Coordinates of C-alpha atoms in Angstrom, one line a residue:
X39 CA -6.7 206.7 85.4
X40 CA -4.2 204.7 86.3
X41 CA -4.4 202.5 83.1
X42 CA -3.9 205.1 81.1
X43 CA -0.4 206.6 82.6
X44 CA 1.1 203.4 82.5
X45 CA 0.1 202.9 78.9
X46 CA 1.3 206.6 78.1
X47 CA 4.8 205.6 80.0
X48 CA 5.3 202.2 78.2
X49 CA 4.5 204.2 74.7
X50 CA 7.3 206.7 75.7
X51 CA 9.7 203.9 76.9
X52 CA 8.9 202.4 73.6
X53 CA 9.4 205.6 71.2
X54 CA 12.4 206.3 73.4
X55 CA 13.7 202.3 72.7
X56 CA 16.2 202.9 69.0
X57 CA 16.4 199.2 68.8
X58 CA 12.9 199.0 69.0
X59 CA 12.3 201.9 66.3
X60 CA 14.8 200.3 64.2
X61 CA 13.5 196.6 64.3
X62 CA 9.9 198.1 63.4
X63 CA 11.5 200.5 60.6
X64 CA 13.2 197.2 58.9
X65 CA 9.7 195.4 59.4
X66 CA 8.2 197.6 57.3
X67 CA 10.9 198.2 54.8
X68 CA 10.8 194.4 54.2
X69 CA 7.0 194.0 54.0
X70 CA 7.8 196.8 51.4
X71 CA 10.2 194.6 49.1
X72 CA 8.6 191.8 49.4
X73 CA 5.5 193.7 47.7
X74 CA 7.7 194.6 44.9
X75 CA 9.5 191.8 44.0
X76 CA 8.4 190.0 40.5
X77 CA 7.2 186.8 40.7
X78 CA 9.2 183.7 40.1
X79 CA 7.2 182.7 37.0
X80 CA 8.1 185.5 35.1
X81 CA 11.4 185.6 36.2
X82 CA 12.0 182.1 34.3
X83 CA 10.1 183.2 31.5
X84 CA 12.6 185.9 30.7
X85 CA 15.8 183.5 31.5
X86 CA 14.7 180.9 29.1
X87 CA 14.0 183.6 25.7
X88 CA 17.2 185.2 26.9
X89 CA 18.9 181.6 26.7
X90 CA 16.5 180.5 23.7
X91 CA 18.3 184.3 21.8
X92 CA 21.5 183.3 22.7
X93 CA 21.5 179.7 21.3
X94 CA 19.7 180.5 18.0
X95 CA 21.9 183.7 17.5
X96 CA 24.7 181.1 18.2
X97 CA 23.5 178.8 15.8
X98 CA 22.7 181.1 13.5
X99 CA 25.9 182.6 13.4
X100 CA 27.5 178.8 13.3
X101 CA 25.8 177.7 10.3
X102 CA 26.9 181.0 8.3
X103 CA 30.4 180.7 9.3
X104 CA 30.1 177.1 7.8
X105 CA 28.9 178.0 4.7
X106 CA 31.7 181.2 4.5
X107 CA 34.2 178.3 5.7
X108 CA 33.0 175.8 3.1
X109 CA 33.8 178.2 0.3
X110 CA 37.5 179.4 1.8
X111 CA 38.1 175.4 2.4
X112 CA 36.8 174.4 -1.1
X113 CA 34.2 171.7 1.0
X114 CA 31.1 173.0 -0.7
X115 CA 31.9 172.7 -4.5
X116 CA 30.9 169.5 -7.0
X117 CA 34.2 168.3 -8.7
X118 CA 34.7 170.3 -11.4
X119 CA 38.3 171.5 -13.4
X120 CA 38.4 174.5 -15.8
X121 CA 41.1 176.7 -17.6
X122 CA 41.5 180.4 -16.2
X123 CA 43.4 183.3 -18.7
X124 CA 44.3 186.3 -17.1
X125 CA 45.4 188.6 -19.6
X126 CA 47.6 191.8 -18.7
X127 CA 44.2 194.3 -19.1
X128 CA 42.4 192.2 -16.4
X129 CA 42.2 193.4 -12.7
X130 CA 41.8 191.9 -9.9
X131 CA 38.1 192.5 -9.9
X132 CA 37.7 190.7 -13.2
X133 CA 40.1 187.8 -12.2
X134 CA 37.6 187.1 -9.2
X135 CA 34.5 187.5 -11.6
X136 CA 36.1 185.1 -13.7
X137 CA 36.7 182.4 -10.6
X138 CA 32.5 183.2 -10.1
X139 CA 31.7 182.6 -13.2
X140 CA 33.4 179.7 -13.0
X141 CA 31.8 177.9 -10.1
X142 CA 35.4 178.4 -8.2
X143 CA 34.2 180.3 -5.5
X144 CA 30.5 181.6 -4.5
X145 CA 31.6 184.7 -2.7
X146 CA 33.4 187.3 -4.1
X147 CA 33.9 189.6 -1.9
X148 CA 35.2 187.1 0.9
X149 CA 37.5 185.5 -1.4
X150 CA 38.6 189.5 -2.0
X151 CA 38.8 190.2 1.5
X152 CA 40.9 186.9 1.7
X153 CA 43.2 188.0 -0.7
X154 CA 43.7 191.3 1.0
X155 CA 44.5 189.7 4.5
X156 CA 46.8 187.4 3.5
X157 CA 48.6 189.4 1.0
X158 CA 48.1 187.3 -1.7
X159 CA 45.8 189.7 -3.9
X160 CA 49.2 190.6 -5.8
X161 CA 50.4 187.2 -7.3
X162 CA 48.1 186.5 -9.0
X163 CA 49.9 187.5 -12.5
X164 CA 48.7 186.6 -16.5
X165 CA 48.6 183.3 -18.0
X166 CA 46.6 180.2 -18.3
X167 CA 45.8 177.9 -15.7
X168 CA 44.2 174.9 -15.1
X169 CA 42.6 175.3 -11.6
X170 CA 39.7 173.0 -10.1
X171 CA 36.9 173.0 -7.4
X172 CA 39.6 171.1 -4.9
X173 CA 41.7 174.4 -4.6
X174 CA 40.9 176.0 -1.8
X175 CA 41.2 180.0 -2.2
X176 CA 44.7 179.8 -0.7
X177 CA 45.2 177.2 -3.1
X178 CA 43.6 179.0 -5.9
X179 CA 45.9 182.6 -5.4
X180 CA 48.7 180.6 -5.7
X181 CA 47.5 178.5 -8.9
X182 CA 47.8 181.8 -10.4
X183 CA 51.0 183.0 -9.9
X184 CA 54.4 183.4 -11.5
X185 CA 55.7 180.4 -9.9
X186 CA 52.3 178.1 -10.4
X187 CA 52.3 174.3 -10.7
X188 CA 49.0 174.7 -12.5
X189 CA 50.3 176.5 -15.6
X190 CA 49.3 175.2 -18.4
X191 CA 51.6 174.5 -21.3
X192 CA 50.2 175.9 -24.6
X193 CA 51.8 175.9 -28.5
X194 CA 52.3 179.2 -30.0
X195 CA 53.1 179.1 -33.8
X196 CA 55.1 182.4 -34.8
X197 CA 54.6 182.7 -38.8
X198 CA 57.3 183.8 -41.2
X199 CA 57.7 187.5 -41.7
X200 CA 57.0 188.7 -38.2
X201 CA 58.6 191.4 -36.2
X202 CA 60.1 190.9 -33.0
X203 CA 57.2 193.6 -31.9
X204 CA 54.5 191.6 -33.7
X205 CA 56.2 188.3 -31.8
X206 CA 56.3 189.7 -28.7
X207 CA 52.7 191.1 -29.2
X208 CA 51.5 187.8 -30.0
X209 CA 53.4 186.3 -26.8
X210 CA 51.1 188.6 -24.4
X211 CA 47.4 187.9 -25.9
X212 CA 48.6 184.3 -25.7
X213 CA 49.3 184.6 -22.0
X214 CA 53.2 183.9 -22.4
X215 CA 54.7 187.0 -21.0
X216 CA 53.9 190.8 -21.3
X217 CA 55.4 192.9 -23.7
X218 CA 57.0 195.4 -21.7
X219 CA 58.6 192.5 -19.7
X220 CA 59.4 191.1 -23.2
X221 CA 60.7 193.8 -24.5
X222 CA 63.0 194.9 -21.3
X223 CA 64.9 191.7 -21.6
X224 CA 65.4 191.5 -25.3
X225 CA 67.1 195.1 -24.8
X226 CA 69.2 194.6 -22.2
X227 CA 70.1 190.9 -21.5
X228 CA 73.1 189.9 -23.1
X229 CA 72.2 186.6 -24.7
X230 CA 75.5 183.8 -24.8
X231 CA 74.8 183.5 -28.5
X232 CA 78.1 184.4 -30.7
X233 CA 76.0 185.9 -33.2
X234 CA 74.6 188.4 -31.1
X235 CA 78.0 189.7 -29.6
X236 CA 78.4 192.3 -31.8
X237 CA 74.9 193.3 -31.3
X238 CA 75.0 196.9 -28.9
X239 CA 72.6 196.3 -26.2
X240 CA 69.8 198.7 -25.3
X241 CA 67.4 198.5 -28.0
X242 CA 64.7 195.2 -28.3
X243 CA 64.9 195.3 -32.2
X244 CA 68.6 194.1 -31.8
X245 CA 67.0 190.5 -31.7
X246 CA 65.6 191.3 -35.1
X247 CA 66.0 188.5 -37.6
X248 CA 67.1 186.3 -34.9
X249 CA 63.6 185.2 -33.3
X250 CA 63.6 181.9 -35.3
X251 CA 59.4 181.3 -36.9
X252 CA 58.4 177.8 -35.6
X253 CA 55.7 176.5 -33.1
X254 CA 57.1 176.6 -29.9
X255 CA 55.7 175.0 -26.4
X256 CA 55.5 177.5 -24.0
X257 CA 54.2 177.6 -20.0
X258 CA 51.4 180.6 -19.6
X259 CA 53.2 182.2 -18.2
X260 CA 56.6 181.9 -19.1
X261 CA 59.9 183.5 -18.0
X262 CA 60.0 186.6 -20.5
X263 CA 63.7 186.0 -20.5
X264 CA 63.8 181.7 -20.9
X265 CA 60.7 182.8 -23.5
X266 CA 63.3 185.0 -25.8
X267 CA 66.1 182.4 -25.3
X268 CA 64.1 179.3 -26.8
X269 CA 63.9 181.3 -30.0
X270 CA 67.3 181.6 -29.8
X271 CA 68.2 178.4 -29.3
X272 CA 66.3 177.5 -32.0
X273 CA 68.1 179.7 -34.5
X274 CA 71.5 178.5 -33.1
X275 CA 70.3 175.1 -33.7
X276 CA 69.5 175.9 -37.5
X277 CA 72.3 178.1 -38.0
X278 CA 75.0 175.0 -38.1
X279 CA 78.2 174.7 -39.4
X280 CA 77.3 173.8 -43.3
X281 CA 75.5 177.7 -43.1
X282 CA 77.9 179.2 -41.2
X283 CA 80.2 178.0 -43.9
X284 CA 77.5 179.4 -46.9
X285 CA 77.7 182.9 -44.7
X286 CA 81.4 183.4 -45.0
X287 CA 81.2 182.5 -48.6
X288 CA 78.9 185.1 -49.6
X289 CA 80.6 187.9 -49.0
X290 CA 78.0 189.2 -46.2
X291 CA 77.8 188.7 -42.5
X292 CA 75.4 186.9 -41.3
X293 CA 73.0 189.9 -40.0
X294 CA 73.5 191.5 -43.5
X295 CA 72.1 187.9 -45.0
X296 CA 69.3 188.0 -42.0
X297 CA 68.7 191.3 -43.4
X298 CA 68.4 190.6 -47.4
X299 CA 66.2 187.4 -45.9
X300 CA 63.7 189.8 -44.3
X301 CA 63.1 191.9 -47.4
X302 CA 62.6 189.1 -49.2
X303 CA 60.0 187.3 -46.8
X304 CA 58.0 190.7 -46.7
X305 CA 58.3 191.6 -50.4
X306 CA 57.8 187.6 -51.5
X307 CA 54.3 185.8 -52.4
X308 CA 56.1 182.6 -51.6
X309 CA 57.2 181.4 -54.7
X310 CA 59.4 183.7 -56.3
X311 CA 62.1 184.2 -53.3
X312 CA 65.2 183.6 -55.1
X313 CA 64.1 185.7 -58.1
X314 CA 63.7 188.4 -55.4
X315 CA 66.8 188.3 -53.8
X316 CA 68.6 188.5 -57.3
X317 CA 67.2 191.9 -57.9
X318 CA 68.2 193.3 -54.5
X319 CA 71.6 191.5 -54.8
X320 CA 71.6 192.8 -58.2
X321 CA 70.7 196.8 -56.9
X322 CA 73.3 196.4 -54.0
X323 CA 76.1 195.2 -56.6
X324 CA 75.7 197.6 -59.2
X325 CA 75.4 201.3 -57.9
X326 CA 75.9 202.5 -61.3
X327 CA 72.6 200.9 -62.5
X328 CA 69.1 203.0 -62.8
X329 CA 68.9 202.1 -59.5
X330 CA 72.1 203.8 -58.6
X331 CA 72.3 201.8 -54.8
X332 CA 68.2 202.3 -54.0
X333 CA 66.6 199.5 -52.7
X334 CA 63.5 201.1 -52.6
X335 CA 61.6 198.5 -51.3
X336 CA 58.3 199.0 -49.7
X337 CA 58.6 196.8 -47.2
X338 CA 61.3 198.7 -45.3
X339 CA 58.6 202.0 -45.4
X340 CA 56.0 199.6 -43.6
X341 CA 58.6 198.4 -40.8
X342 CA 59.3 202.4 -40.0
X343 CA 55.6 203.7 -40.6
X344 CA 53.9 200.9 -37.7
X345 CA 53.3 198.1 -40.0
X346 CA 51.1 200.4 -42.6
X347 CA 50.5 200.0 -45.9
X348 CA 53.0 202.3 -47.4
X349 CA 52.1 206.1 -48.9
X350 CA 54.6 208.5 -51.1
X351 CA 54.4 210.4 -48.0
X352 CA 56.2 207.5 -46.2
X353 CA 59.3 208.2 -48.7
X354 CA 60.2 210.8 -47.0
X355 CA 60.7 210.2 -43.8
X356 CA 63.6 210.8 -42.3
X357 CA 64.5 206.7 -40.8
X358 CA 68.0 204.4 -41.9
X359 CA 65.9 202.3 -42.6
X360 CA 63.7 204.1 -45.3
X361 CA 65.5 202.6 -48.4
X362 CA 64.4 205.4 -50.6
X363 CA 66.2 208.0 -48.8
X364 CA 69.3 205.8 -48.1
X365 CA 71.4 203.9 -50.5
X366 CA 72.3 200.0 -49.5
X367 CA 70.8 197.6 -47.0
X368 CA 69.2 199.3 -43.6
X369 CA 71.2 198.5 -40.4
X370 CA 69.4 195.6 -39.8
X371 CA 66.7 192.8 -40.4
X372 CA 62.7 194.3 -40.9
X373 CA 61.5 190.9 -39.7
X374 CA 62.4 187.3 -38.6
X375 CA 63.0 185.3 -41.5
X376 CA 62.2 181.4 -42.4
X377 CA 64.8 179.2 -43.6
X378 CA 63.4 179.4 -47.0
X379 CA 64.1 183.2 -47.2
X380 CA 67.2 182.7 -45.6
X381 CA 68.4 180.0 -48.2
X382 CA 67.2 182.5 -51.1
X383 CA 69.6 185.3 -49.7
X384 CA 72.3 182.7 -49.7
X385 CA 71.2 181.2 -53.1
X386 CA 69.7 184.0 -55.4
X387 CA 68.7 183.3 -59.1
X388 CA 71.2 184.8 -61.7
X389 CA 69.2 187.3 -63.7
X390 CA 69.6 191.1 -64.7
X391 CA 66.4 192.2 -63.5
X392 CA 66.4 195.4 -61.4
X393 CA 62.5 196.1 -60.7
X394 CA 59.4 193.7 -59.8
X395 CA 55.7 195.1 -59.6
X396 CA 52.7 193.1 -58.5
X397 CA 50.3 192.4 -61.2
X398 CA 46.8 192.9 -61.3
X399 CA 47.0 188.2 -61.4
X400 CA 48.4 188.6 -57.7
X401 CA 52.2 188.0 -59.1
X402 CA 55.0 189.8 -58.9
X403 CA 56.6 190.6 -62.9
X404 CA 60.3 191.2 -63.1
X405 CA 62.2 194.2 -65.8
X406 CA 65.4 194.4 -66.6
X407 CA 64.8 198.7 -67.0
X408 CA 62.6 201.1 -65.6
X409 CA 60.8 202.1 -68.9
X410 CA 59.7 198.3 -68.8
X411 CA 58.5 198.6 -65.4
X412 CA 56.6 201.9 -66.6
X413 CA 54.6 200.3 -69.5
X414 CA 54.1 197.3 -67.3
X415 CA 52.3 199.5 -64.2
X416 CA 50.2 201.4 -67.2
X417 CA 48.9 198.1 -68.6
X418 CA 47.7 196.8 -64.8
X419 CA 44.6 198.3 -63.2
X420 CA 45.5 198.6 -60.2
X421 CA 48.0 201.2 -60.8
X422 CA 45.5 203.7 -62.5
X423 CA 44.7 205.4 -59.5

C-alpha cells in the first residue's frame, strides 16, 4: 500500500506542477503541427509553376509589347513610300484605314489611341502627302499636317471660263485648300493689288475675273490665302503697262473690260471672240437699237441660276446680273477670263451685227436685225422644240 500513496502523491504533485502541465500541453501541440505540415516536395512543386507563371506571363507580355512597340517605332515595316490624300469628307477613321491599307501601320486602333494621348489626332488636315514606312506614328501625324515637310507639290490647271466658285471647288478635290477656307479669305482679305482697291470687301465673287486661268504649282495643302494670291500675282504680271495703257484707251475700266471678257469666254466656241465682243459692244453703244441696252446673254442667266443650262423661267429672276431684266453690263465679271478673251474686249471686230444663235453645225451665225435672227432659228432644228 505504500506504493501506491506515493504514486498517488507524485501524480498530484505533478497535476499541481503548471510548468509541468504547460511543457506537456506544448509537446503535444507540436507533435500536432508537425502532423500537419505539407511536405517539402510539394512545397517546391508549387514555388517553381508559381515562378514558371510568372516568367512566361512576363515574357509573354514582353514579346507583345515588342510587337505594339515595333509598329509605334516604325521597326517592323519593309521599306516602302506611298502618297496619302485626305480630302475634307474623310475622318479620322478613314485617314487611319487609309495608313492600313497602306502597310503604314498594322494596328489601328493603337495608332488611334496614340493619336488621342498625345493630342495629335487633330492635325492631321487635307492634302497629299508623301509618307513612308520610316515614319514612326509620331512621325506619320505630323506628315499630315498643315505645316508638313512631306507635302507634296502637285500642278493644278484652271481652264478658261471658270468661276471663282468652280476654282475654288476645284482647289478642294485637288487637296489645295478647302472651300470655306477659300472662300473666307477671298472675302475679306484685302489683297495689295491696285486693281482690287476699289473692290468692297465682304463678298468672295469680288475676285471675279481676276483669278488668272493657267497651271499653277501648288503644295497640298496650301495656304488658302498664299493659294488666292498666286492667282493674283499672275494677273498682275499679265496686266502690264502696254494693257493698262489699251484699258484707259477704251473708254472702260478695267473690271468693265474683265467683265465684257467673261461674256465673251462663256458665250464663245473659241474662234469667233472678237466677232462676239462687237455685238455686245455694239448693244452697250447703241440703246436705241432693237436691242434698246439688253444684253441678253445667256451666259449671265447660268452664272445666277448655279451654273444651269438656262430656261425662260430663268429670265425672270429677279438678279443684277440677269441681263434680260437689266439694261447694260452686270456689276461684274461671270467668270475668269483668258488673255484671248480679254484681248477681244479690248480689240472687237467692226461689224453691225446685234444678235448671234448657235447653228444646228455647232457655230454661232451673226444678224444685223431680229427678223434675220427669226428666220435663221426657224431654218435650224434645234430650235423646233
Amino acid at each position: 500500500m505504500p506504493q501506491q500513496r506515493d504514486y498517488r502523491s507524485r501524480e498530484r504533485a505533478r497535476q499541481q506542477n503548471p510548468s509541468t502541465r504547460q511543457e506537456r500541453e506544448g509537446r503535444r501541440s507540436r507533435e500536432s503541427r508537425r502532423g500537419r505540415r505539407p511536405s517539402t516536395g510539394r512545397t517546391v512543386s508549387f514555388v517553381m509553376l508559381y515562378v514558371a507563371g510568372v516568367i512566361g506571363a512576363s515574357i509573354l507580355l514582353a514579346c507583345v509589347g515588342w510587337i505594339l512597340a515595333g509598329d509605334v517605332l516604325a521597326l517592323n515595316k519593309d521599306p516602302k513610300t506611298v502618297t496619302v490624300t485626305v480630302s475634307s469628307q474623310d475622318s479620322f477613321n478613314d485617314v487611319v484605314d487609309r495608313l492600313e491599307e497602306e502597310g503604314l501601320i498594322e494596328y489601328k486602333w493603337l495608332f488611334k489611341l496614340f493619336a488621342s494621348i498625345t493630342g495629335n489626332k487633330d492635325r492631321v488636315t487635307m492634302g497629299t502627302y508623301t509618307l513612308n514606312t520610316d515614319m514612326d506614328y509620331r512621325a506619320l501625324l505630323f506628315g499630315m499636317s498643315v505645316n508638313s515637310s512631306t507635302k507634296a507639290e502637285i500642278d493644278v490647271t484652271i481652264p478658261e471660263g471658270m468661276t471663282v466658285a468652280q476654282i475654288f471647288a476645284l482647289l478642294e478635290q485637288q487637296g489645295v485648300a478647302g472651300v470655306e477656307e477659300l472662300n473666307e479669305q477671298a472675302a475679306n482679305h484685302d489683297y495689295a493689288f491696285d486693281f482690287l482697291q476699289d473692290i468692297p470687301l465682304g463678298d468672295p465673287s469680288r475676285l471675279e475675273g481676276f483669278l488668272y486661268p493657267d497651271t499653277y504649282k501648288f503644295y497640298t495643302p496650301h495656304s488658302p490665302l498664299y493659294a488666292i494670291n498666286k492667282m493674283l500675282v499672275r494677273f498682275d504680271e499679265l496686266y502690264d503697262d502696254e494693257m493698262r495703257e489699251r484699258v484707259a484707251n477704251s473708254g472702260y475700266t478695267l473690271r468693265e473690260i474683265l467683265t465684257i471678257a467673261s461674256l465673251i469666254e462663256r458665250e464663245t466656241d473659241g474662234t469667233d471672240q472678237r466677232h462676239i465682243a462687237s455685238v455686245i459692244y455694239n448693244r452697250l453703244e447703241n440703246p436705241g437699237a432693237e436691242t434698246v441696252g439688253y444684253l441678253q446673254i445667256d451666259a449671265t442667266l447660268a452664272y445666277i441660276n448655279g451654273g444651269n443650262v438656262p430656261t425662260e423661267a430663268d429670265k425672270d429672276i429677279d438678279s443684277p446680273y440677269n441681263t434680260y431684266l437689266y439694261k447694260g453690263l452686270p456689276p461684274g465679271p461671270i467668270a475668269n477670263p483668258g488673255m484671248e478673251a480679254i484681248n477681244a474686249a479690248l480689240d472687237p471686230e467692226d461689224t453691225n451685227d446685234f444678235f448671234y444663235a448657235l447653228g444646228d453645225d455647232g457655230v454661232h451665225h451673226f444678224f444685223r436685225t431680229y427678223s434675220e435672227l427669226q428666220s435663221f432659228l426657224a431654218s435650224q432644228q434645234r430650235y423646233q422644240n
